[in-house]
Coordinates of C-alpha atoms in Angstrom, one line a residue:
X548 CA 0.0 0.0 0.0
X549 CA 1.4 3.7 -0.8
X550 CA 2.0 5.9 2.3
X551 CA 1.0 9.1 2.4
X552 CA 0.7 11.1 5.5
X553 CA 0.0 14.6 5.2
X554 CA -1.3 15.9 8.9
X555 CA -0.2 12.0 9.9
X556 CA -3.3 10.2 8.0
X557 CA -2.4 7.3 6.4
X558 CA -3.3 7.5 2.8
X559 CA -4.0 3.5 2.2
X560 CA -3.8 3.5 -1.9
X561 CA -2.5 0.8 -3.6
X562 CA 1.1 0.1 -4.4
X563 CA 2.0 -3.4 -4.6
X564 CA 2.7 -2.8 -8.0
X565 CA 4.9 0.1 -7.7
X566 CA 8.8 -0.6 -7.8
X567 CA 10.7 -1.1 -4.5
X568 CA 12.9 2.3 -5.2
X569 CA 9.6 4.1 -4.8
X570 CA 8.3 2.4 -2.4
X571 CA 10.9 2.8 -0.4
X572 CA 11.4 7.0 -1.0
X573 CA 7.8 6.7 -0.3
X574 CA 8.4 5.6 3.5
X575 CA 11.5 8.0 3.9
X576 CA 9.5 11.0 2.6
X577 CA 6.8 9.7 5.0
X578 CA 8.9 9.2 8.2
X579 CA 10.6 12.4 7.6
X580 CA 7.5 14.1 7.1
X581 CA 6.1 12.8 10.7
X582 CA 9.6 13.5 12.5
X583 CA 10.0 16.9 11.1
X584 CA 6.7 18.1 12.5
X585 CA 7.8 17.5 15.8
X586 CA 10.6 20.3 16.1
X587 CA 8.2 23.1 14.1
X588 CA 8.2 26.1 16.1
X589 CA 5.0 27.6 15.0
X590 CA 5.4 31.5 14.4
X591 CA 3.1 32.6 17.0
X592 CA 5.7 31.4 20.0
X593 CA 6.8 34.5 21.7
X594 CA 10.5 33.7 21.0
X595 CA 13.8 36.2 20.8
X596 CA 14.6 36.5 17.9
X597 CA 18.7 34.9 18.4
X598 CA 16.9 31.8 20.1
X599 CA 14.3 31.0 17.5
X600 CA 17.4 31.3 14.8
X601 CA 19.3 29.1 16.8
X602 CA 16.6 26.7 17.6
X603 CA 15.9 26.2 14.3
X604 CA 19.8 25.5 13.2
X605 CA 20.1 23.0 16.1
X606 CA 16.4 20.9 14.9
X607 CA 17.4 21.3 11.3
X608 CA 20.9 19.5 12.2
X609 CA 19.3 16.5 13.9
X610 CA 16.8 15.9 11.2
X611 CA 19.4 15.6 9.0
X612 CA 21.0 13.4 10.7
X613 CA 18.4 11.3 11.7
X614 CA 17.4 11.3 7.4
X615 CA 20.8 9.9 7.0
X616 CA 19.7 7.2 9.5
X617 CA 16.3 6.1 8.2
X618 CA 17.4 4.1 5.2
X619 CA 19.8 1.9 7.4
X620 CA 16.8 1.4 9.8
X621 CA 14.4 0.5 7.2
X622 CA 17.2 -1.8 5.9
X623 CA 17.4 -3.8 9.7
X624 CA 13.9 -4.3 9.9
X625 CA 13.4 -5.9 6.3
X626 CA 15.9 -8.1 7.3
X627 CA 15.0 -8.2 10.7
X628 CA 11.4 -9.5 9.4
X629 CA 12.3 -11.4 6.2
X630 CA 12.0 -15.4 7.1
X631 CA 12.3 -18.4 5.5
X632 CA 13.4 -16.4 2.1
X633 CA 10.3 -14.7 2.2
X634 CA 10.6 -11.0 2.5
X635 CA 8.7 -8.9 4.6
X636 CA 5.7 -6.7 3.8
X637 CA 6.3 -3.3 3.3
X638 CA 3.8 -2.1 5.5
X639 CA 4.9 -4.2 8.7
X640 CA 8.4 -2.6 7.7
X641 CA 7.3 0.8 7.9
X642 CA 5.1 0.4 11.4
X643 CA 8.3 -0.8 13.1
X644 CA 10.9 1.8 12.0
X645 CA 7.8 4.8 13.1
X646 CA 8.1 3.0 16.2
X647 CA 11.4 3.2 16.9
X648 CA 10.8 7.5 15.5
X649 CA 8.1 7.4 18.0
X650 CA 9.4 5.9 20.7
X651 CA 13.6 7.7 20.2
X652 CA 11.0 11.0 20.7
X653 CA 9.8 9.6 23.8
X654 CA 13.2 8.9 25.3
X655 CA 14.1 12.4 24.5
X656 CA 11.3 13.6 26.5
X657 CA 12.2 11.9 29.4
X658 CA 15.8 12.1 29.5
X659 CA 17.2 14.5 31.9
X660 CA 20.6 16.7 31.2
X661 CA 23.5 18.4 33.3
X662 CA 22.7 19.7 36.2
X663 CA 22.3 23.2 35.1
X664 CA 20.2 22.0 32.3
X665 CA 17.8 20.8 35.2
X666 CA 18.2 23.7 37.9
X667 CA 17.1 25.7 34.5
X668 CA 14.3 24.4 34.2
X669 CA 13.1 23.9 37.4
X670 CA 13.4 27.5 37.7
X671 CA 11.2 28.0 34.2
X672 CA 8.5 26.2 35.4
X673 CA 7.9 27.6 38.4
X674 CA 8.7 31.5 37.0
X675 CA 6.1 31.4 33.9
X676 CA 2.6 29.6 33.1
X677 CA 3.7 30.5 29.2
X678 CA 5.8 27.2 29.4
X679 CA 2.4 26.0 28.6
X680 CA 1.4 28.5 25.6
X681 CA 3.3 26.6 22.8
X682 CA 0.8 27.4 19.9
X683 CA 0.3 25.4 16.9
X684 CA -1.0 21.4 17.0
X685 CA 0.0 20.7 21.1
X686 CA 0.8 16.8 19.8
X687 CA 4.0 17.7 17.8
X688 CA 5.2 20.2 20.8
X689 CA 8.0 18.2 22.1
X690 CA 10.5 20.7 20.8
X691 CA 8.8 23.8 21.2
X692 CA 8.1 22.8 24.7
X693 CA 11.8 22.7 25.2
X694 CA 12.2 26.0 23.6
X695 CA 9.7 27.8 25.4
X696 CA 11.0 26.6 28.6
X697 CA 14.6 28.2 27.8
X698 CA 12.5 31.6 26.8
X699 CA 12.0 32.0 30.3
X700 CA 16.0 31.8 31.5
X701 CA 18.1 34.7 31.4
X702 CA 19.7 35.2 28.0
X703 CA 23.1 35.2 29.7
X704 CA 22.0 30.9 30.3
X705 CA 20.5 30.3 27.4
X706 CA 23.9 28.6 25.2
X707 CA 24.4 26.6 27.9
X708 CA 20.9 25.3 27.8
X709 CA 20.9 25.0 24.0
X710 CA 24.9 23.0 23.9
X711 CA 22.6 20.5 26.3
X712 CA 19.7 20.1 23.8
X713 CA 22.1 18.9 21.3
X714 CA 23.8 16.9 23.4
X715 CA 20.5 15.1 24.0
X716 CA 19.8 15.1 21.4
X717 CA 23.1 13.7 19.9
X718 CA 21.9 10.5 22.5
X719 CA 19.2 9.2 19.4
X720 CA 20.1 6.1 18.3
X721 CA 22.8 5.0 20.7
X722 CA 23.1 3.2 23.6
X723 CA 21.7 5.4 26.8
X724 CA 20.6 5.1 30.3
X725 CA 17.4 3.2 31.1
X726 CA 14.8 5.8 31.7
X727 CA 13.7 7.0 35.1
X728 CA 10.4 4.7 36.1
X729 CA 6.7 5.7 35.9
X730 CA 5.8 7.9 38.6
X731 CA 3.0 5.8 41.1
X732 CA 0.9 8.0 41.3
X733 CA 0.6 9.5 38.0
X734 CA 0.8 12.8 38.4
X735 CA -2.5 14.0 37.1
X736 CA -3.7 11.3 39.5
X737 CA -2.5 12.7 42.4
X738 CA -3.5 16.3 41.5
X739 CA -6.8 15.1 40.6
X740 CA -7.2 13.8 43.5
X741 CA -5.9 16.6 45.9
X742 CA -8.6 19.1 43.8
X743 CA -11.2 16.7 44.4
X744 CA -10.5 16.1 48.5
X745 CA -13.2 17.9 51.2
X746 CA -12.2 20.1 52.8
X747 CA -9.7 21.7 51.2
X748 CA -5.8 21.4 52.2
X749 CA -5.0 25.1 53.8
X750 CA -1.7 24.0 52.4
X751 CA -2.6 24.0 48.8
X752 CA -1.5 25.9 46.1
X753 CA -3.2 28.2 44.4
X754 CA -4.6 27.5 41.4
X755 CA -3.2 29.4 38.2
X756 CA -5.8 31.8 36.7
X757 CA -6.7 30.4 33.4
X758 CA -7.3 26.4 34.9
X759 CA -9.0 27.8 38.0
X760 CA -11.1 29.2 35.8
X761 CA -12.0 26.2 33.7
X762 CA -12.2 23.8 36.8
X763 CA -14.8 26.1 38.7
X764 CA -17.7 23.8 37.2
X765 CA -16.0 21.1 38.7
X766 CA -13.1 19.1 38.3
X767 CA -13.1 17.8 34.8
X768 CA -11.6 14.3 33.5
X769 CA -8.3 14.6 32.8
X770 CA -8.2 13.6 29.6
X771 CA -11.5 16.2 28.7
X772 CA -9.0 19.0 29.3
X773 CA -7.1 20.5 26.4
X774 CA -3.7 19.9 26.6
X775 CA -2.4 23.7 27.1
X776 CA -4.6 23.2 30.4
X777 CA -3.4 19.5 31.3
X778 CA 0.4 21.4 30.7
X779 CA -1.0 23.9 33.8
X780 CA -2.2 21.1 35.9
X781 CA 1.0 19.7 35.6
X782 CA 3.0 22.8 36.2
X783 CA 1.1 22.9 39.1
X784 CA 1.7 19.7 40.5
X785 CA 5.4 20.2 40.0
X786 CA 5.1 23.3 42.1
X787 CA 2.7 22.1 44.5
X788 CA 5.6 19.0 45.0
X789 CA 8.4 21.3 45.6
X790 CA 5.8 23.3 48.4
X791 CA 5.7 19.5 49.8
X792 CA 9.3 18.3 50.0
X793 CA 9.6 16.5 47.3
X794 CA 13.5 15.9 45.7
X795 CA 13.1 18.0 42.7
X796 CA 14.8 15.5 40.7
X797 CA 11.2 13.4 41.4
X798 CA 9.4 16.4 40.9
X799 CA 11.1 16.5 37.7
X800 CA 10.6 13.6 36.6
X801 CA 6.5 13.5 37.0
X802 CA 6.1 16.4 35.2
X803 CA 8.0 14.7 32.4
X804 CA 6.3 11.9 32.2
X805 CA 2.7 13.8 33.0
X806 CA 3.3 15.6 29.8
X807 CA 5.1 13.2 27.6
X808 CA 3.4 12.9 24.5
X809 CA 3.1 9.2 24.1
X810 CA 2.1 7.2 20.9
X811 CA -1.7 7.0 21.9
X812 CA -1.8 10.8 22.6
X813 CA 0.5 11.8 19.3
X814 CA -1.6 9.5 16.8
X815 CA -5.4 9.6 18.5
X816 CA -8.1 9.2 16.3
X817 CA -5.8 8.0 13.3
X818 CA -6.3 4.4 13.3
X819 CA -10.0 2.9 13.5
X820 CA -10.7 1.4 17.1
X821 CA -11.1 -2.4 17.6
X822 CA -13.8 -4.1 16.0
X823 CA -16.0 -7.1 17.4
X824 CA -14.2 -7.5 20.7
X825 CA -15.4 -11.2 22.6
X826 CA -17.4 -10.8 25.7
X827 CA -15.2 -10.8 28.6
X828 CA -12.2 -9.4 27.2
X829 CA -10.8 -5.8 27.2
X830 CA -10.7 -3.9 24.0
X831 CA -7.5 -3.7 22.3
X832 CA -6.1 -0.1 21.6
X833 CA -5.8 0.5 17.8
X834 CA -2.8 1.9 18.2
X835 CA -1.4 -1.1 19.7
X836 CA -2.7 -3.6 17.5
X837 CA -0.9 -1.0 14.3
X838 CA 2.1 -1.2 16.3
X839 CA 1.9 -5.2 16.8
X840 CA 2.5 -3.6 20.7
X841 CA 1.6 -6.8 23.2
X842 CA 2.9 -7.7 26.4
X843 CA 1.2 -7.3 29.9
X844 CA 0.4 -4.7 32.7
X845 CA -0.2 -5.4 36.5
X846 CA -2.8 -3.8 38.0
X847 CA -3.7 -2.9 41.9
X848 CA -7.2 -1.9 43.3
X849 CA -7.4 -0.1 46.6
X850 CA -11.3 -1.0 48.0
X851 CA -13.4 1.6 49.7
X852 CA -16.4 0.7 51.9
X853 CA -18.1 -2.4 50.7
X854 CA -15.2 -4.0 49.4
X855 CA -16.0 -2.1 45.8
X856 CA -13.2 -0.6 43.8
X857 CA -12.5 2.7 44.9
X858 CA -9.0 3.9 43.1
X859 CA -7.0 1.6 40.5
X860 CA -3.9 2.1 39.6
X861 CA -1.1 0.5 36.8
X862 CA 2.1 -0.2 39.2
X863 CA 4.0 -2.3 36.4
X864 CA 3.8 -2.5 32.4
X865 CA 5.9 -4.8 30.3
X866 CA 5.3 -4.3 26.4
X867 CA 7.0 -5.6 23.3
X868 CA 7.1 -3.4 20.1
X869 CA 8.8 -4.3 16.6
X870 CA 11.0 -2.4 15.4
X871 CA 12.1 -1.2 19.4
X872 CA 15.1 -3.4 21.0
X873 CA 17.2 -2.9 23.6
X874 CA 15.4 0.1 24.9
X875 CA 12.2 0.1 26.6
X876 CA 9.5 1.3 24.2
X877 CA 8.2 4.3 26.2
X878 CA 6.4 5.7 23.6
X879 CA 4.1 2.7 23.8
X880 CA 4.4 1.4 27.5
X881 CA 1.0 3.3 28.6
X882 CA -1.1 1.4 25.6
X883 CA -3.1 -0.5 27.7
X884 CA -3.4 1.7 31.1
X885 CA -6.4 2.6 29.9
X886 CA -8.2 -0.6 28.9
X887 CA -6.4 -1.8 32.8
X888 CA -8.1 0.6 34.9
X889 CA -11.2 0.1 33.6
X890 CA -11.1 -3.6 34.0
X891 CA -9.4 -2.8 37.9
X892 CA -12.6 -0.8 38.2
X893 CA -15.5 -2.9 37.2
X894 CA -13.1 -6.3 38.5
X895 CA -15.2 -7.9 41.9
X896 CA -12.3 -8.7 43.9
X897 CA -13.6 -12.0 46.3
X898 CA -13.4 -10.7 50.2
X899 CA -9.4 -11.3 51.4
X900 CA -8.1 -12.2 47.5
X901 CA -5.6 -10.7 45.8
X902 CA -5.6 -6.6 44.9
X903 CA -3.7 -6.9 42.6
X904 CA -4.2 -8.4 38.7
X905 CA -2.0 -9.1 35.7
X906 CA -3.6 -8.6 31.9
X907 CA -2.1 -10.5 29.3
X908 CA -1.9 -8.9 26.4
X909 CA -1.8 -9.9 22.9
X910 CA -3.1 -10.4 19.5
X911 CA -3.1 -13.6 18.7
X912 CA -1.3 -14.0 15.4
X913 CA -3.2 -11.5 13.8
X914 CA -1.8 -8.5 12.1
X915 CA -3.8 -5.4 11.3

């Protein structure tokens, strides 16, 4: 099938005809395309003029260094995936080297720098809610984000801060660290939660303008609020943290992860959702079952009065995508959180067993 992607749609047309040199500047042009948007800094972001320049120049030097990449990566998987003298399918091809775009974008996310690099922007997001104000399509902000962050530094910082972004970012590809773990609670969890508790904590802090605002209806489902505003609920949790105690290197870390933009939240509403699904079993994510993404999460339920389900958390996750080895696929690792609260919820937990549960997940043999 061709691949065309502009705004990140698959175009399904056929191609099976066409000759393997197109096909295969068909895939490159599209994972290029889908990487590049992901380090556009839309006009509109209030940036100095010397720091947009040199933003641009360090974004436009990884991409071409991650083009020269590509064609070796599409190269490993159709080996990787050719068996028995039968080569693999193009598209299967294609799904695993996004992945590994996908989830290299994740790392990157997570990944913290130098100790200046951090003590920066620790200090950015508790100066300046316009962290949060990144303009343009808020799923292909991972850059800007970055960007916006070292707006808010003094300029006399600022080439510090940018010689650490491209040392990050130098990191793609190559061995690195394994990434901190999942913060338990998530953070929007625990914010959530604190917003929600009667009577209110004298110790809390206050509320920026523009989500105080949009919460005083009530406190609205996470995942109903616009990112810009799930950015402020996180910046607030960060802050709120520090208030607490908590090691800023933690803090840190949840507010990474609270705002990573992970493979469900970058490609929602692209693929169709799962068909048919047998009675008793949880849905499988159409992302996942795209991504060939299976494996297993362990669930926990905390009972309230009754013995019913009160809170339900995910405490471990261990997923399998082609395409990602040797790293743990990030991008992808929160596929099935959804699907396993849900199950954690409605579950009927027999007086004195177990609160905890372990979903298996996979798909079977079949591919998409």
């Amino acid at each position: 099938m061709r691949l065309c992607l502009p705004l990140l749609l698959c175009c399904t047309t056929a191609v099976a005809t066409a000759a393997p040199d197109q096909q295969e500047q068909d895939m490159l042009k599209s994972l290029r395309n889908n990487l590049a948007r992901s380090f556009l800094l839309a006009p509109e972001l209030p940036l100095d003029p010397a720091l947009r320049s040199a933003a641009d120049e360090i974004a436009n030097a990884h991409l071409a260094r991650i083009d020269a990449l590509l064609p070796a990566w599409l190269e490993e998987e159709r080996k990787l995936q050719s068996t028995g003298g039968k080569q693999a399918a193009i598209w299967y091809v294609y799904f695993a080297v996004w992945a590994r775009v996908l989830n290299e974008l994740a790392l990157w996310q997570i990944e913290p720098g130098d100790a200046a690099y951090e003590s920066a922007t620790q200090a950015a997001l508790k100066a300046s809610p316009q962290v949060c104000d990144l303009h343009g399509d808020n799923r292909f902000s991972d850059y800007a984000a970055r960007i916006a962050r070292i707006q808010q530094v003094p300029v006399a910082q600022r080439a510090a801060l940018l010689s650490t972004e491209r040392e990050l970012l130098s990191r793609w590809a190559k061995p690195r660290a394994t990434a901190a773990p999942w913060p338990d609670p998530l953070p929007q969890d625990a914010a959530v939660a604190l917003l929600k508790a009667i009577p209110v904590q004298p110790a809390r802090l206050a509320l920026p303008p523009v989500l105080a605002s949009q919460l005083l209806g009530g406190i609205k489902p996470y995942d109903a609020m616009a990112r810009e505003e799930q950015c402020l609920l996180q910046q607030w949790w960060f802050k709120h943290s520090l208030q607490q105690g908590v090691a800023p290197a933690t803090a840190l870390n949840a507010f990474r992860y609270g705002t990573m933009i992970s493979a469900d939240v970058r490609l929602a509403g692209m693929f169709n959702p799962q068909q048919g699904q047998e009675k008793g079993k949880s849905p499988y994510p159409a992302v996942a079952t795209r991504f060939q993404a299976e494996g297993s999460t362990i669930g926990q339920i905390r009972l309230g009065a009754g013995g019913k389900p009160q809170q339900a958390s995910v405490i471990a996750r261990k997923i399998v995508v082609p395409g990602i080895r040797e790293v743990r696929p990030l991008a992808f690792e929160n596929l099935f959180d959804a699907a396993t609260l849900k199950y954690g919820m409605e579950s009927k937990p027999a007086a004195g067993g177990p609160l905890k549960f372990q979903l298996v997940w996979t798909l079977d043999g079949e591919r998409p």
